Each structure stands twice: as C-alpha cells, then as structure tokens.
PDB file of C-alpha atoms in Angstrom:
ATOM      1  CA  UNK A   1     196.589  63.852  85.386  1.00  0.00           C
ATOM      2  CA  UNK A   2     193.285  63.171  86.974  1.00  0.00           C
ATOM      3  CA  UNK A   3     193.387  64.341  90.834  1.00  0.00           C
ATOM      4  CA  UNK A   4     194.699  61.671  94.088  1.00  0.00           C
ATOM      5  CA  UNK A   5     191.699  61.037  95.792  1.00  0.00           C
ATOM      6  CA  UNK A   6     192.331  59.129  99.345  1.00  0.00           C
ATOM      7  CA  UNK A   7     189.960  57.794 100.470  1.00  0.00           C
ATOM      8  CA  UNK A   8     189.496  57.815 105.742  1.00  0.00           C
ATOM      9  CA  UNK A   9     186.429  55.176 106.392  1.00  0.00           C
ATOM     10  CA  UNK A  10     186.029  54.263 110.066  1.00  0.00           C
ATOM     11  CA  UNK A  11     187.076  57.334 111.945  1.00  0.00           C
ATOM     12  CA  UNK A  12     184.682  58.025 114.108  1.00  0.00           C
ATOM     13  CA  UNK A  13     185.942  54.239 115.212  1.00  0.00           C
ATOM     14  CA  UNK A  14     189.005  56.025 116.431  1.00  0.00           C
ATOM     15  CA  UNK A  15     190.457  56.770 119.466  1.00  0.00           C
ATOM     16  CA  UNK A  16     189.347  60.232 119.819  1.00  0.00           C
ATOM     17  CA  UNK A  17     192.323  62.101 120.400  1.00  0.00           C
ATOM     18  CA  UNK A  18     194.055  59.884 117.253  1.00  0.00           C
ATOM     19  CA  UNK A  19     191.416  60.834 115.202  1.00  0.00           C
ATOM     20  CA  UNK A  20     191.238  64.744 116.175  1.00  0.00           C
ATOM     21  CA  UNK A  21     195.008  64.850 115.378  1.00  0.00           C
ATOM     22  CA  UNK A  22     194.949  63.324 111.843  1.00  0.00           C
ATOM     23  CA  UNK A  23     191.802  66.259 111.041  1.00  0.00           C
ATOM     24  CA  UNK A  24     193.915  68.154 111.746  1.00  0.00           C
ATOM     25  CA  UNK A  25     196.938  66.847 110.183  1.00  0.00           C
ATOM     26  CA  UNK A  26     195.078  66.421 106.683  1.00  0.00           C
ATOM     27  CA  UNK A  27     193.783  69.730 106.945  1.00  0.00           C
ATOM     28  CA  UNK A  28     197.020  71.331 105.330  1.00  0.00           C
ATOM     29  CA  UNK A  29     196.489  68.797 102.494  1.00  0.00           C
ATOM     30  CA  UNK A  30     193.124  70.120 102.091  1.00  0.00           C
ATOM     31  CA  UNK A  31     194.511  72.981 100.085  1.00  0.00           C
ATOM     32  CA  UNK A  32     196.820  71.109  97.636  1.00  0.00           C
ATOM     33  CA  UNK A  33     195.702  71.142  93.677  1.00  0.00           C
ATOM     34  CA  UNK A  34     194.570  67.765  92.566  1.00  0.00           C
ATOM     35  CA  UNK A  35     194.350  65.827  96.106  1.00  0.00           C
ATOM     36  CA  UNK A  36     190.846  65.215  97.303  1.00  0.00           C
ATOM     37  CA  UNK A  37     189.748  63.159 100.624  1.00  0.00           C
ATOM     38  CA  UNK A  38     186.861  61.414 101.450  1.00  0.00           C
ATOM     39  CA  UNK A  39     186.608  60.262 104.828  1.00  0.00           C
ATOM     40  CA  UNK A  40     183.595  58.286 105.651  1.00  0.00           C
ATOM     41  CA  UNK A  41     182.195  58.164 109.116  1.00  0.00           C
ATOM     42  CA  UNK A  42     179.604  58.135 111.654  1.00  0.00           C
ATOM     43  CA  UNK A  43     178.832  61.843 112.236  1.00  0.00           C
ATOM     44  CA  UNK A  44     177.946  61.282 115.740  1.00  0.00           C
ATOM     45  CA  UNK A  45     180.315  59.603 116.624  1.00  0.00           C
ATOM     46  CA  UNK A  46     182.626  62.311 115.299  1.00  0.00           C
ATOM     47  CA  UNK A  47     180.849  64.759 117.258  1.00  0.00           C
ATOM     48  CA  UNK A  48     181.226  62.743 120.916  1.00  0.00           C
ATOM     49  CA  UNK A  49     184.344  62.040 119.693  1.00  0.00           C
ATOM     50  CA  UNK A  50     185.727  66.087 119.460  1.00  0.00           C
ATOM     51  CA  UNK A  51     183.564  66.236 122.565  1.00  0.00           C
ATOM     52  CA  UNK A  52     185.439  64.187 124.235  1.00  0.00           C
ATOM     53  CA  UNK A  53     188.943  65.483 124.360  1.00  0.00           C
ATOM     54  CA  UNK A  54     187.509  68.943 124.325  1.00  0.00           C
ATOM     55  CA  UNK A  55     184.834  68.622 126.731  1.00  0.00           C
ATOM     56  CA  UNK A  56     181.055  68.140 126.692  1.00  0.00           C
ATOM     57  CA  UNK A  57     180.606  71.542 126.146  1.00  0.00           C
ATOM     58  CA  UNK A  58     182.190  72.416 122.728  1.00  0.00           C
ATOM     59  CA  UNK A  59     180.640  73.001 120.148  1.00  0.00           C
ATOM     60  CA  UNK A  60     181.974  70.625 117.951  1.00  0.00           C
ATOM     61  CA  UNK A  61     179.460  70.294 115.390  1.00  0.00           C
ATOM     62  CA  UNK A  62     180.796  73.424 114.870  1.00  0.00           C
ATOM     63  CA  UNK A  63     184.433  72.218 114.332  1.00  0.00           C
ATOM     64  CA  UNK A  64     184.055  69.758 112.301  1.00  0.00           C
ATOM     65  CA  UNK A  65     182.645  72.000 109.958  1.00  0.00           C
ATOM     66  CA  UNK A  66     185.652  73.737 109.396  1.00  0.00           C
ATOM     67  CA  UNK A  67     186.829  69.947 107.584  1.00  0.00           C
ATOM     68  CA  UNK A  68     184.480  69.671 104.970  1.00  0.00           C
ATOM     69  CA  UNK A  69     183.050  71.316 102.282  1.00  0.00           C
ATOM     70  CA  UNK A  70     180.360  68.423 101.046  1.00  0.00           C
ATOM     71  CA  UNK A  71     178.446  65.962 103.192  1.00  0.00           C
ATOM     72  CA  UNK A  72     175.909  63.596 101.987  1.00  0.00           C
ATOM     73  CA  UNK A  73     174.348  61.392 103.927  1.00  0.00           C
ATOM     74  CA  UNK A  74     173.559  57.489 103.049  1.00  0.00           C
ATOM     75  CA  UNK A  75     170.901  55.355 103.295  1.00  0.00           C
ATOM     76  CA  UNK A  76     170.964  51.945 104.435  1.00  0.00           C
ATOM     77  CA  UNK A  77     167.455  50.836 102.480  1.00  0.00           C
ATOM     78  CA  UNK A  78     169.557  51.889  99.181  1.00  0.00           C
ATOM     79  CA  UNK A  79     172.133  49.488 100.136  1.00  0.00           C
ATOM     80  CA  UNK A  80     169.304  46.069  99.527  1.00  0.00           C
ATOM     81  CA  UNK A  81     168.894  46.954  95.670  1.00  0.00           C
ATOM     82  CA  UNK A  82     172.412  48.156  95.051  1.00  0.00           C
ATOM     83  CA  UNK A  83     173.723  44.114  95.987  1.00  0.00           C
ATOM     84  CA  UNK A  84     170.976  42.907  94.266  1.00  0.00           C
ATOM     85  CA  UNK A  85     171.653  44.094  90.882  1.00  0.00           C
ATOM     86  CA  UNK A  86     175.865  43.530  91.966  1.00  0.00           C
ATOM     87  CA  UNK A  87     175.079  39.955  92.365  1.00  0.00           C
ATOM     88  CA  UNK A  88     172.289  39.852  88.272  1.00  0.00           C
ATOM     89  CA  UNK A  89     174.676  42.243  86.576  1.00  0.00           C
ATOM     90  CA  UNK A  90     177.810  39.734  87.341  1.00  0.00           C
ATOM     91  CA  UNK A  91     175.950  37.141  87.656  1.00  0.00           C
ATOM     92  CA  UNK A  92     176.148  35.254  90.837  1.00  0.00           C
ATOM     93  CA  UNK A  93     172.693  34.134  92.785  1.00  0.00           C
TER      94      UNK A  93
END
C-alpha cells in the first residue's frame, strides 16, 4: 500500500552515455503515482558526464534540474557521530 522506492546509487561513476540514458528512461516513471526515485550522486561529476556527452558548452546543470524535484546535500562531517551512535546503539566496540 505504500510507495515503491527505487534507489540508484553512484550514478556519477557510470559511463556518461549510460548515466544520461538511465536518467532519461527513469524520467518516464517519475510521474507514476506511488513510485519514488532516490538518486545518490556527486552532482559535479554528473554535470561533467552530461558535458562529456553533449559538449562543453551545454548547460548541464539546467538539463539535470528537469530530472530532480528535490536535492539534498549531505555533509561529510555528520558521518562520524552517526556511525558512533549506531555502534553504541547496537552494543558494538
């Protein structure tokens, strides 16, 4: 009864043509009710992938905006306290 979450990780590490094709294909499912895509990526690398495919003068950032409704930037600083909390929570050293 809940939404279907589709997780795509490290898209920025794929070949540029594959990354762009994947985004264009899943875009067709973005408007399907009950389907949520979560894409984890290094945006600057993904921008470079789009530029590699369409040319250095192509407005990659604007192009990518049509694929994402929301973006969140995770800072690396929160990782250590989070891992420490998990270790304590599960009784691990």
